[in-house]
C-alpha cells in the first residue's frame, strides 16, 4: 500500500508518463516540531528518484531548510537532510521533486505538534511491575484480522510455531484484568509488520519499521491501546530491534547500497558470544563475526555504521516514542549491533527524553559482563552505552538453580545472595529489570518440575528484592510449556483468550483451584508492592543464608519490609536474633500473603519451600 499523498503538478499528459517518479516511500512518514535536535533525514524511495532535484515549498516552508541531499549507489533512493528551525510551526510543507527545472511530483510532509509534556515523560521505573505479553498468544479480540489477503502466513492454532491470531484488540479487552492483577507496565514483543512465510508470529523479523502488522491491528489501534493504558495509570514499553530485520523486508529486493547490511561471501552466523564485545583480549575475527554475523538466515544483519541506516533507526525509535506515547523501550539483542551506534542512540534518546527508560537485552551470564552495558559503567575501555537499564540475566540463572539445588556451601539459596553481593559491578543496580522467565527461556515452572511452591518463591523474590520486576504473561495462571518443549509452546495461548475456548482463565470461575491460588498470590503481592515504596526504592540489607534460610530487609522513611525464605523441605522455627541490627527497631508485623499479624518477631516459623513477607511495625 502506498501511504503517500501524491501530487502531480504542472504536467502535460505526455510528460506525466515519461517523467513521473513513482515515489513509493518517504520515511519517517511525518515528523514533529520542537525537538532539541533540529536535524531530520528523510529516506525517499522511488524509481530513479536520485535524478530529481529536491526543494521545499509552501506556506510552512519558512524555517525548514534542505541542508544536504545524499545519493547512494542505488538511484532509487535519496537521503534528504532537513533542518527544522526552532521557529517552525506545526503544519504541512511540500517536498518538490523536479526534472529539467519542472516540478514533476510533490509530497506533502507534515510536521505535527508534540504533545504537552512529551519531552518530560517519565519512563518505567522501580514503581513498576512489567507484564510481558507475546501479542499473538494472549487473546484474539478480532478474528477478522487473523488472515489478511496477500500476507504470507496464515493462522493455524494447531501448530506451536504458526500464527494463532492474538492481537492488540485482545490485549485492549483485558486491560482491566491486568490492572486488577496489579501490574503497571506492559511490554509487548514487537508489533511491527512481519510479512514472513514462517515464524512471523514472534515479531522479530520486521518487514516495515513504520507499520503495525495488520494481523495485530493498525497504528491507530496501537495508539488507542497506549491511551487506554495511560488512562489506567499504566505504562507502555515497546520492543525495538536494531540488529536485524526480516528477510522479506521491502528493502531486501532493492537495497540502497551493498553496505546497508553486513554481508558475507556466504551465509555466516553470529557467534552469539555476547561477551566478546567487552572482552579486553578479543580477537578481531571473533568481534567481527559476533557483530556482523547474521542472527539467522531469515534475519539480515543491519549495518548500523552506515550513516543513513544509523539515522533511520534512531529516528524510527524517536518516531514511535512520540507517535505512540511510549514510556520505555526494550531493545532486543542489544549487544549485537555496533556499540558505537547504540551509544549514540542512547544519547539521542536521553537528550530528547531525559527521564525516559530503556532496557537492553544484554544476555550474558555474569554481573560484570552485563554491567559493561549499563549507562555510566566504569569500563576499562572508556565505553559508556548511555543505556539506563539492562536485563538481569545472571539473577535469572541464579533463580533457576536456587530452589532446586541441594543446599551447600555455594549452592541453593546462597545463589541469590551471591548474585546480589556482586551489585557493586553495576552503576545503578536498582534499575536492572529482574525476571524469572521470558519468551526466550523455559517457563520458570518447567525448570522447577512444576513445583508451584518454587514459582511462588521466585515471584516473591523478584517482587521484593531490588530492581524492576518483569513477569511473563500467564505466570499467574500457571502456564507451562508442557511436553512439546520449544519456543512455540513457551509462548502458549492463554485459555479463554480465543472465541470458543473451553474455559476462560481470565475469570476466577474459569480457573482451576491451583490457578486461582497462584493468581491470588500474585494479586496480593503485586498490589502490596504497588503501594509500598520501601519495596520499590528502599534500601536493601541481606544476611548471609544459614541452613537454607535467607532473610533480607527493604526499608525507607515510610516503611520497612522483612522477607524470609525457607529453602528446606521441612518447616523451620528460626531465632531472629541474628537480624537484630535491623529488627530491634520493630515490635510486630503483618505477614502479607497470609494476612496474619505477628506479635513476636523474635521467633518465626516458616513452612518448607516458602516465604514470609512481613510488613514491620514499630
Ligand atoms: Ca486476530
Coordinates of C-alpha atoms and ligand atoms in Angstrom, one line a residue:
X1 CA 0.0 0.0 0.0
X2 CA 1.3 3.4 -0.8
X3 CA 0.8 5.7 2.1
X4 CA 1.8 8.8 0.3
X5 CA -0.3 11.7 -0.7
X6 CA 1.0 12.1 -4.2
X7 CA 0.5 15.1 -6.3
X8 CA 1.4 15.8 -9.9
X9 CA 1.7 19.5 -10.7
X10 CA 2.0 21.5 -13.9
X11 CA 2.4 18.4 -16.1
X12 CA 1.3 17.8 -19.6
X13 CA -0.1 14.3 -20.1
X14 CA 2.9 13.3 -22.2
X15 CA 5.5 14.1 -19.6
X16 CA 3.3 12.6 -16.8
X17 CA 4.1 9.2 -18.2
X18 CA 7.6 9.9 -19.3
X19 CA 8.9 11.5 -16.2
X20 CA 6.6 10.7 -13.3
X21 CA 8.7 9.4 -10.4
X22 CA 6.7 6.8 -8.6
X23 CA 7.6 7.8 -5.1
X24 CA 6.8 4.8 -3.0
X25 CA 8.0 5.8 0.4
X26 CA 9.1 8.8 2.5
X27 CA 10.3 7.7 5.9
X28 CA 9.8 8.9 8.6
X29 CA 6.3 9.5 7.0
X30 CA 5.8 12.6 9.2
X31 CA 7.7 14.3 12.0
X32 CA 7.2 16.9 14.8
X33 CA 8.3 20.4 15.5
X34 CA 10.1 21.2 18.8
X35 CA 12.7 18.5 19.1
X36 CA 16.0 19.6 20.6
X37 CA 17.8 18.2 17.6
X38 CA 16.6 20.2 14.5
X39 CA 18.0 17.7 12.0
X40 CA 15.8 15.2 10.2
X41 CA 17.0 12.9 7.5
X42 CA 14.3 11.6 5.1
X43 CA 14.7 8.3 3.2
X44 CA 12.9 8.7 -0.1
X45 CA 12.3 5.7 -2.2
X46 CA 11.0 5.7 -5.8
X47 CA 12.2 4.7 -9.2
X48 CA 15.2 6.8 -10.3
X49 CA 14.4 9.4 -7.7
X50 CA 18.1 10.3 -7.5
X51 CA 17.9 12.0 -10.8
X52 CA 15.4 14.6 -9.4
X53 CA 16.1 17.9 -7.8
X54 CA 14.5 18.5 -4.4
X55 CA 13.2 21.6 -2.9
X56 CA 10.9 22.7 -0.2
X57 CA 7.8 24.9 -0.8
X58 CA 4.6 26.0 0.8
X59 CA 3.4 28.4 3.4
X60 CA 5.1 26.4 6.2
X61 CA 8.4 26.3 4.4
X62 CA 9.9 29.1 6.5
X63 CA 12.5 27.7 8.8
X64 CA 12.6 24.3 7.0
X65 CA 15.8 24.0 5.1
X66 CA 17.2 21.3 2.9
X67 CA 20.8 21.2 4.1
X68 CA 22.0 18.2 2.1
X69 CA 20.9 15.7 -0.4
X70 CA 22.7 12.4 -0.4
X71 CA 22.8 9.9 -3.3
X72 CA 23.7 6.3 -2.7
X73 CA 24.7 3.6 -5.2
X74 CA 21.1 2.7 -5.9
X75 CA 19.4 5.6 -7.8
X76 CA 16.0 4.6 -6.4
X77 CA 16.9 6.2 -3.0
X78 CA 17.6 9.7 -1.8
X79 CA 18.5 10.7 1.7
X80 CA 17.5 14.3 2.3
X81 CA 18.7 16.3 5.3
X82 CA 16.3 18.9 6.6
X83 CA 16.9 21.4 9.3
X84 CA 13.7 22.2 11.2
X85 CA 14.4 25.5 12.9
X86 CA 13.1 26.3 16.4
X87 CA 10.6 28.8 15.0
X88 CA 8.9 26.3 12.6
X89 CA 5.2 25.9 13.4
X90 CA 3.3 22.7 13.1
X91 CA 1.9 22.3 9.6
X92 CA 2.5 20.9 6.2
X93 CA 5.1 21.8 3.6
X94 CA 5.6 20.5 0.2
X95 CA 8.7 18.5 -0.9
X96 CA 9.0 19.1 -4.6
X97 CA 10.8 16.8 -7.0
X98 CA 11.9 18.4 -10.2
X99 CA 13.3 17.4 -13.5
X100 CA 14.5 19.9 -16.1
X101 CA 13.5 22.7 -13.8
X102 CA 9.9 21.5 -13.7
X103 CA 8.2 20.1 -10.6
X104 CA 7.2 16.5 -11.6
X105 CA 6.0 15.3 -8.2
X106 CA 5.3 16.6 -4.7
X107 CA 5.0 15.0 -1.3
X108 CA 3.1 16.9 1.4
X109 CA 5.2 16.5 4.5
X110 CA 3.5 17.1 7.9
X111 CA 5.2 18.4 11.0
X112 CA 2.9 17.7 13.9
X113 CA 2.8 19.5 17.2
X114 CA 4.3 17.5 20.1
X115 CA 2.0 16.6 23.0
X116 CA 2.4 18.8 26.0
X117 CA 5.0 17.3 28.4
X118 CA 6.3 14.9 25.7
X119 CA 9.9 15.6 26.5
X120 CA 9.4 15.3 30.2
X121 CA 7.8 11.9 30.1
X122 CA 8.8 9.6 32.9
X123 CA 10.0 6.2 31.8
X124 CA 9.1 3.0 33.6
X125 CA 10.9 2.7 36.9
X126 CA 11.1 1.0 40.2
X127 CA 7.5 1.7 41.0
X128 CA 6.5 -0.6 38.1
X129 CA 5.9 -4.2 37.6
X130 CA 6.2 -5.1 34.0
X131 CA 4.0 -7.7 32.3
X132 CA 5.5 -9.2 29.2
X133 CA 3.0 -10.3 26.5
X134 CA 3.5 -12.0 23.2
X135 CA 0.6 -10.5 21.4
X136 CA -0.1 -13.4 19.0
X137 CA -0.6 -15.6 22.1
X138 CA -2.5 -13.6 24.6
X139 CA -6.1 -13.0 23.3
X140 CA -7.7 -12.8 19.9
X141 CA -10.0 -9.8 20.0
X142 CA -10.7 -9.7 16.3
X143 CA -10.9 -12.8 14.3
X144 CA -11.5 -10.8 11.1
X145 CA -7.8 -9.8 11.1
X146 CA -6.5 -13.4 11.6
X147 CA -5.7 -13.6 7.9
X148 CA -5.0 -10.6 5.7
X149 CA -5.3 -11.3 2.0
X150 CA -1.9 -11.0 0.4
X151 CA 0.1 -11.7 3.5
X152 CA 2.4 -14.7 3.5
X153 CA 1.5 -16.7 6.6
X154 CA -1.9 -17.9 7.7
X155 CA -3.3 -18.7 11.2
X156 CA -3.0 -22.3 12.4
X157 CA -3.5 -22.7 16.1
X158 CA -2.7 -26.4 15.9
X159 CA 0.9 -25.6 15.3
X160 CA 3.0 -24.1 18.1
X161 CA 5.2 -22.1 15.6
X162 CA 2.4 -20.7 13.5
X163 CA 0.3 -17.6 14.0
X164 CA -2.5 -18.1 16.5
X165 CA -4.5 -14.9 15.9
X166 CA -3.9 -12.9 19.0
X167 CA -4.0 -9.1 18.5
X168 CA -4.0 -5.6 20.0
X169 CA -7.8 -5.7 20.5
X170 CA -7.4 -8.9 22.5
X171 CA -4.9 -7.1 24.8
X172 CA -7.1 -4.0 25.0
X173 CA -10.0 -6.2 26.1
X174 CA -8.0 -7.4 29.1
X175 CA -6.5 -4.2 30.4
X176 CA -8.8 -4.3 33.4
X177 CA -7.6 -7.8 34.1
X178 CA -4.0 -6.6 34.1
X179 CA -4.8 -3.5 36.2
X180 CA -6.6 -5.7 38.8
X181 CA -3.7 -8.2 38.8
X182 CA -1.5 -5.3 39.9
X183 CA 1.0 -5.0 37.0
X184 CA 1.7 -1.4 36.0
X185 CA 3.6 -1.6 32.7
X186 CA 3.1 -3.6 29.5
X187 CA 5.9 -4.8 27.4
X188 CA 4.7 -6.5 24.2
X189 CA 7.1 -8.3 21.9
X190 CA 7.3 -6.4 18.6
X191 CA 4.1 -5.5 16.8
X192 CA 5.6 -4.2 13.6
X193 CA 4.8 -5.9 10.3
X194 CA 6.5 -9.3 9.9
X195 CA 5.3 -10.5 6.5
X196 CA 7.5 -13.6 6.6
X197 CA 6.3 -17.0 5.3
X198 CA 7.2 -18.7 8.6
X199 CA 7.6 -17.8 12.3
X200 CA 6.0 -14.5 11.7
X201 CA 4.1 -14.6 15.0
X202 CA 7.0 -13.6 17.2
X203 CA 7.6 -10.3 15.6
X204 CA 11.4 -10.2 15.5
X205 CA 11.6 -10.2 11.7
X206 CA 10.4 -6.7 10.8
X207 CA 9.3 -6.1 7.2
X208 CA 8.2 -2.5 7.7
X209 CA 9.6 -0.3 10.5
X210 CA 6.7 2.2 10.4
X211 CA 3.7 -0.1 10.3
X212 CA 2.0 -2.3 12.9
X213 CA 1.3 -5.8 11.4
X214 CA -2.3 -5.7 10.2
X215 CA -2.9 -9.1 11.8
X216 CA -2.3 -7.3 15.2
X217 CA -4.2 -4.2 14.2
X218 CA -3.4 -0.7 12.9
X219 CA -1.0 2.0 14.0
X220 CA -4.2 3.8 15.3
X221 CA -5.1 0.7 17.3
X222 CA -1.7 0.8 18.9
X223 CA -2.1 4.4 19.8
X224 CA -5.5 3.7 21.2
X225 CA -4.1 0.9 23.4
X226 CA -1.4 3.4 24.6
X227 CA -4.1 5.9 25.6
X228 CA -6.2 3.2 27.3
X229 CA -3.1 2.1 29.3
X230 CA -2.3 5.7 30.3
X231 CA -5.9 6.3 31.4
X232 CA -5.4 3.4 33.8
X233 CA -2.1 4.9 35.1
X234 CA -0.2 2.1 33.3
X235 CA 2.8 2.4 31.0
X236 CA 3.7 1.1 27.6
X237 CA 7.1 -0.3 26.7
X238 CA 7.9 -1.0 23.0
X239 CA 10.2 -3.8 21.9
X240 CA 12.6 -2.5 19.2
X241 CA 15.1 -4.4 17.1
X242 CA 18.1 -2.6 15.6
X243 CA 20.2 -5.6 15.0
X244 CA 18.3 -7.3 12.2
X245 CA 15.2 -7.0 10.0
X246 CA 13.2 -9.8 8.3
X247 CA 14.4 -11.4 5.1
X248 CA 11.1 -10.2 3.5
X249 CA 11.6 -6.6 4.4
X250 CA 10.6 -4.4 1.5
X251 CA 14.1 -3.0 1.0
X252 CA 15.7 -6.5 0.6
X253 CA 14.6 -6.6 -3.0
X254 CA 16.3 -3.3 -3.8
X255 CA 18.9 -2.3 -1.2
X256 CA 20.1 1.3 -1.0
X257 CA 23.7 0.1 -1.1
X258 CA 25.6 -3.1 -0.6
X259 CA 26.7 -1.9 2.9
X260 CA 23.1 -1.3 4.1
X261 CA 23.6 -4.8 5.5
X262 CA 26.6 -6.6 6.9
X263 CA 27.2 -9.0 4.0
X264 CA 29.4 -12.1 3.7
X265 CA 30.5 -14.2 0.8
X266 CA 28.4 -17.0 2.2
X267 CA 25.9 -17.1 5.0
X268 CA 27.7 -16.5 8.3
X269 CA 26.0 -16.7 11.7
X270 CA 26.8 -14.5 14.6
X271 CA 28.9 -16.4 17.2
X272 CA 26.2 -15.4 19.8
X273 CA 29.2 -14.9 22.1
X274 CA 27.9 -11.6 23.6
X275 CA 30.8 -11.4 26.0
X276 CA 33.2 -10.9 23.1
X277 CA 32.4 -7.2 22.8
X278 CA 33.6 -6.3 26.3
X279 CA 36.4 -8.9 26.2
X280 CA 39.7 -6.9 26.6
X281 CA 41.6 -9.7 24.8
X282 CA 39.1 -10.3 21.9
X283 CA 40.4 -11.4 18.5
X284 CA 39.3 -9.4 15.6
X285 CA 37.8 -12.4 13.8
X286 CA 35.6 -13.0 16.9
X287 CA 34.4 -9.5 17.4
X288 CA 33.7 -9.2 13.7
X289 CA 31.6 -12.4 13.5
X290 CA 29.7 -11.6 16.6
X291 CA 28.6 -8.1 15.4
X292 CA 28.5 -8.7 11.6
X293 CA 27.3 -12.3 11.6
X294 CA 23.6 -12.8 10.9
X295 CA 21.3 -13.8 13.8
X296 CA 19.5 -16.1 11.4
X297 CA 19.1 -16.8 7.7
X298 CA 15.8 -15.0 7.8
X299 CA 17.2 -12.1 9.8
X300 CA 19.6 -10.0 7.7
X301 CA 22.1 -8.1 9.8
X302 CA 21.7 -4.4 9.6
X303 CA 24.9 -2.3 9.3
X304 CA 24.4 0.4 11.9
X305 CA 27.7 2.0 10.8
X306 CA 26.1 3.0 7.5
X307 CA 25.3 6.7 8.4
X308 CA 21.9 6.5 6.7
X309 CA 21.0 3.3 8.5
X310 CA 22.0 4.8 11.8
X311 CA 19.8 7.8 11.3
X312 CA 17.0 5.6 10.0
X313 CA 17.0 3.5 13.2
X314 CA 17.4 6.4 15.6
X315 CA 14.6 8.4 14.0
X316 CA 12.4 5.4 13.9
X317 CA 12.8 4.9 17.6
X318 CA 12.0 8.5 18.3
X319 CA 9.1 8.4 15.9
X320 CA 7.4 5.6 17.9
X321 CA 8.0 7.2 21.3
X322 CA 6.4 10.4 20.0
X323 CA 3.6 8.7 18.0
X324 CA 2.5 6.1 20.5
X325 CA 3.4 8.0 23.7
X326 CA 5.8 5.3 24.8
X327 CA 7.1 5.1 28.4
X328 CA 10.0 2.9 27.6
X329 CA 11.8 0.7 25.1
X330 CA 13.1 -2.8 25.4
X331 CA 15.9 -3.1 22.9
X332 CA 16.3 -6.7 21.5
X333 CA 19.7 -8.3 21.1
X334 CA 21.2 -5.0 22.5
X335 CA 24.8 -6.0 22.4
X336 CA 24.8 -7.3 18.8
X337 CA 24.6 -4.0 16.8
X338 CA 27.8 -1.9 16.6
X339 CA 28.2 -0.5 20.0
X340 CA 29.2 3.0 18.9
X341 CA 25.9 3.4 17.2
X342 CA 24.0 2.1 20.2
X343 CA 25.8 4.6 22.3
X344 CA 24.7 7.4 20.1
X345 CA 21.1 6.1 20.1
X346 CA 21.0 6.2 23.9
X347 CA 22.5 9.6 23.9
X348 CA 19.9 10.9 21.4
X349 CA 17.0 9.4 23.3
X350 CA 18.1 10.8 26.6
X351 CA 18.7 14.2 25.0
X352 CA 15.1 14.3 23.8
X353 CA 13.6 12.5 26.8
X354 CA 15.8 12.9 29.9
X355 CA 13.6 10.8 32.2
X356 CA 13.0 8.1 29.7
X357 CA 14.0 4.5 30.4
X358 CA 15.4 1.9 28.0
X359 CA 16.3 -1.7 28.9
X360 CA 18.7 -3.7 26.8
X361 CA 18.6 -7.4 26.3
X362 CA 22.2 -8.0 27.3
X363 CA 22.1 -11.8 27.5
X364 CA 25.2 -12.6 29.4
X365 CA 26.0 -14.9 32.4
X366 CA 27.9 -12.7 34.7
X367 CA 27.2 -9.4 36.5
X368 CA 30.5 -8.0 35.2
X369 CA 29.6 -8.6 31.5
X370 CA 26.1 -7.3 31.9
X371 CA 27.3 -4.2 33.9
X372 CA 29.6 -3.3 31.0
X373 CA 26.4 -2.2 29.1
X374 CA 24.7 -0.1 31.7
X375 CA 25.0 3.7 31.4
X376 CA 27.9 5.2 33.3
X377 CA 29.7 1.9 33.9
X378 CA 33.4 2.5 34.7
X379 CA 34.7 0.4 31.8
X380 CA 38.4 -0.1 31.2
X381 CA 38.0 0.9 27.5
X382 CA 36.0 4.0 28.4
X383 CA 32.8 2.8 26.7
X384 CA 29.6 4.3 28.0
X385 CA 26.4 2.8 26.4
X386 CA 24.0 5.5 27.6
X387 CA 21.6 2.6 28.2
X388 CA 19.9 3.2 31.6
X389 CA 18.7 -0.4 32.2
X390 CA 19.8 -3.9 31.5
X391 CA 18.0 -7.2 31.8
X392 CA 19.3 -9.1 34.8
X393 CA 20.2 -12.5 33.2
X394 CA 22.6 -13.5 35.9
X395 CA 19.9 -13.2 38.5
X396 CA 17.6 -15.2 36.3
X397 CA 20.2 -18.0 36.1
X398 CA 20.6 -18.0 39.9
X399 CA 16.9 -18.2 40.4
X400 CA 16.6 -21.3 38.3
X401 CA 19.2 -23.1 40.5
X402 CA 18.4 -21.6 43.9
X403 CA 15.3 -23.6 44.8
X404 CA 16.0 -27.0 43.2
X405 CA 19.6 -27.4 44.2
X406 CA 20.7 -29.2 47.4
X407 CA 21.8 -26.6 50.0
X408 CA 25.6 -26.5 50.2
X409 CA 28.5 -24.2 50.8
X410 CA 27.9 -22.4 47.4
X411 CA 24.7 -23.9 46.2
X412 CA 20.9 -23.5 46.8
X413 CA 19.5 -20.2 48.2
X414 CA 23.1 -18.9 48.6
X415 CA 22.9 -18.2 44.8
X416 CA 20.6 -15.3 45.3
X417 CA 22.8 -13.8 48.0
X418 CA 25.9 -14.2 45.9
X419 CA 24.4 -12.6 42.8
X420 CA 23.2 -9.5 44.7
X421 CA 26.5 -9.3 46.5
X422 CA 28.1 -8.6 43.1
X423 CA 25.9 -5.5 42.6
X424 CA 29.0 -3.3 43.0
X425 CA 29.6 -4.0 39.3
X426 CA 26.5 -2.0 38.3
X427 CA 26.3 1.8 38.2
X428 CA 22.6 1.5 39.0
X429 CA 21.6 -2.0 40.3
X430 CA 18.1 -0.7 41.2
X431 CA 17.5 0.0 37.5
X432 CA 18.0 -3.6 36.4
X433 CA 15.0 -5.5 35.1
X434 CA 14.6 -8.7 37.0
X435 CA 12.7 -11.8 35.8
X436 CA 12.2 -15.5 36.4
X437 CA 11.5 -16.2 32.8
X438 CA 10.6 -14.6 29.5
X439 CA 9.6 -15.6 26.0
X440 CA 13.1 -16.9 25.1
X441 CA 13.7 -19.2 28.0
X442 CA 11.8 -22.1 29.6
X443 CA 8.9 -21.1 31.7
X444 CA 10.1 -21.0 35.3
X445 CA 7.6 -23.6 36.4
X446 CA 9.1 -26.0 33.8
X447 CA 12.5 -25.6 35.3
X448 CA 11.3 -26.5 38.8
X449 CA 9.5 -29.8 37.9
X450 CA 6.2 -27.9 38.1
X451 CA 6.6 -27.2 41.8
X452 CA 4.4 -24.2 42.4
X453 CA 6.0 -23.5 45.8
X454 CA 9.2 -22.7 44.0
X455 CA 7.5 -20.5 41.5
X456 CA 6.0 -18.6 44.4
X457 CA 9.4 -18.2 46.0
X458 CA 10.8 -16.8 42.7
X459 CA 8.0 -14.4 42.3
X460 CA 8.2 -13.3 45.9
X461 CA 11.9 -12.7 45.4
X462 CA 11.7 -10.6 42.2
X463 CA 8.8 -8.6 43.7
X464 CA 10.7 -7.8 46.9
X465 CA 14.4 -7.5 46.0
X466 CA 16.0 -4.6 44.2
X467 CA 15.2 -3.9 40.6
X468 CA 12.2 -3.5 38.3
X469 CA 10.3 -6.8 38.2
X470 CA 9.1 -8.3 34.9
X471 CA 6.6 -11.1 34.8
X472 CA 5.9 -13.3 31.8
X473 CA 2.2 -13.5 30.8
X474 CA 0.4 -16.5 32.2
X475 CA 2.7 -16.9 35.1
X476 CA -0.2 -16.0 37.4
X477 CA -2.2 -18.8 35.6
X478 CA 0.5 -21.5 35.9
X479 CA 1.0 -21.6 32.2
X480 CA 3.6 -24.3 31.4
X481 CA 5.4 -25.4 28.3
X482 CA 4.3 -29.0 28.5
X483 CA 5.9 -32.0 26.9
X484 CA 6.3 -30.4 23.5
X485 CA 9.2 -28.2 24.5
X486 CA 10.2 -25.3 22.3
X487 CA 9.8 -21.6 21.7
X488 CA 6.3 -22.1 20.2
X489 CA 5.0 -23.8 23.4
X490 CA 6.7 -21.5 25.8
X491 CA 4.5 -18.9 24.1
X492 CA 1.3 -20.7 24.8
X493 CA -2.2 -19.3 24.3
X494 CA -4.0 -18.1 27.4
X495 CA -7.1 -20.2 27.9
X496 CA -10.1 -18.0 27.3
X497 CA -8.4 -15.6 25.0
X498 CA -9.9 -17.2 21.9
X499 CA -13.6 -17.4 21.0
X500 CA -14.7 -20.9 21.6
X501 CA -12.0 -21.8 24.2
X502 CA -13.3 -24.5 26.6
X503 CA -12.7 -22.3 29.6
X504 CA -11.8 -18.7 30.4
X505 CA -8.9 -18.3 32.8
X506 CA -9.2 -14.5 32.8
X507 CA -12.1 -15.1 35.3
X508 CA -11.8 -17.0 38.6
X509 CA -14.6 -19.3 37.7
X510 CA -12.7 -20.5 34.7
X511 CA -9.5 -21.3 36.6
X512 CA -8.5 -24.4 38.5
X513 CA -8.1 -24.4 42.2
X514 CA -4.3 -24.2 41.8
X515 CA -4.5 -21.4 39.2
X516 CA -6.7 -19.4 41.5
X517 CA -4.3 -19.9 44.3
X518 CA -1.4 -18.7 42.2
X519 CA -3.4 -15.8 40.8
X520 CA -4.4 -14.7 44.3
X521 CA -0.7 -14.9 45.4
X522 CA 0.4 -12.7 42.6
X523 CA -2.6 -10.3 43.0
X524 CA -1.8 -9.8 46.7
X525 CA 1.9 -9.4 46.2
X526 CA 1.7 -7.1 43.2
X527 CA -0.8 -4.9 44.8
X528 CA 1.2 -4.7 48.0
X529 CA 4.3 -3.8 46.1
X530 CA 2.4 -1.2 44.1
X531 CA 1.7 0.8 47.2
X532 CA 4.9 0.1 49.1
X533 CA 7.8 2.5 48.3
X534 CA 10.2 0.5 50.5
X535 CA 9.9 -2.4 48.1
X536 CA 10.3 -0.1 45.1
X537 CA 13.2 2.1 46.0
X538 CA 14.1 1.3 49.6
X539 CA 17.5 0.3 50.8
X540 CA 18.3 -3.4 50.9
X541 CA 20.1 -5.3 53.6
X542 CA 20.5 -9.0 53.4
X543 CA 22.0 -11.6 55.7
X544 CA 24.2 -14.5 54.5
X545 CA 22.0 -17.5 54.3
X546 CA 22.4 -20.1 57.0
X547 CA 20.8 -23.6 56.9
X548 CA 18.8 -22.7 53.9
X549 CA 17.2 -19.6 55.4
X550 CA 17.7 -16.3 53.6
X551 CA 16.5 -13.1 55.2
X552 CA 16.6 -9.6 53.9
X553 CA 15.0 -6.2 54.5
X554 CA 13.8 -3.3 52.4
X555 CA 13.3 0.0 54.1
X556 CA 12.9 3.7 53.7
X557 CA 11.5 6.5 55.8
X558 CA 7.9 5.4 55.1
X559 CA 8.2 1.7 55.8
X560 CA 10.2 -1.5 56.3
X561 CA 9.6 -5.0 55.0
X562 CA 11.3 -8.2 56.1
X563 CA 11.5 -11.2 53.7
X564 CA 12.5 -14.6 55.0
X565 CA 12.8 -17.6 52.6
X566 CA 13.0 -21.2 53.8
X567 CA 14.6 -23.3 51.1
X568 CA 14.3 -26.5 53.1
X569 CA 11.6 -29.1 52.5
X570 CA 10.7 -29.1 56.2
X571 CA 9.2 -26.4 58.4
X572 CA 11.7 -24.3 60.3
X573 CA 11.4 -22.3 63.5
X574 CA 14.0 -19.6 63.5
X575 CA 15.5 -17.4 66.1
X576 CA 15.7 -13.9 64.5
X577 CA 18.5 -12.7 66.9
X578 CA 20.9 -12.6 64.0
X579 CA 18.9 -9.9 62.3
X580 CA 18.9 -7.7 65.4
X581 CA 20.7 -4.7 63.7
X582 CA 17.5 -4.1 61.7
X583 CA 14.8 -5.8 63.7
X584 CA 15.5 -4.2 67.1
X585 CA 13.6 -1.1 66.0
X586 CA 10.4 -3.1 65.4
X587 CA 7.9 -4.8 67.8
X588 CA 5.4 -6.6 65.5
X589 CA 4.5 -7.1 61.9
X590 CA 1.9 -8.4 59.5
X591 CA 2.6 -11.2 57.1
X592 CA 1.3 -10.1 53.7
X593 CA 0.5 -13.3 51.9
X594 CA -1.5 -14.9 54.7
X595 CA -2.7 -11.6 56.1
X596 CA -1.8 -12.6 59.6
X597 CA -0.4 -10.5 62.4
X598 CA 2.9 -11.5 64.0
X599 CA 3.1 -10.3 67.6
X600 CA 6.5 -11.7 68.4
X601 CA 9.3 -11.1 65.9
X602 CA 11.9 -12.9 67.9
X603 CA 10.8 -16.3 66.7
X604 CA 9.4 -17.1 63.3
X605 CA 8.0 -20.3 61.9
X606 CA 8.2 -20.8 58.2
X607 CA 6.9 -23.8 56.3
X608 CA 9.2 -25.6 53.9
X609 CA 9.9 -24.0 50.5
X610 CA 8.0 -20.8 51.3
X611 CA 8.4 -17.1 52.0
X612 CA 7.3 -14.8 54.7
X613 CA 6.8 -11.2 53.7
X614 CA 6.4 -9.1 56.8
X615 CA 5.3 -5.5 56.9
X616 CA 7.2 -4.3 60.0
X617 CA 5.6 -2.2 62.7
X618 CA 7.3 -0.2 65.5
Ligands
LIG1 CA1 -7.0 -11.7 15.5

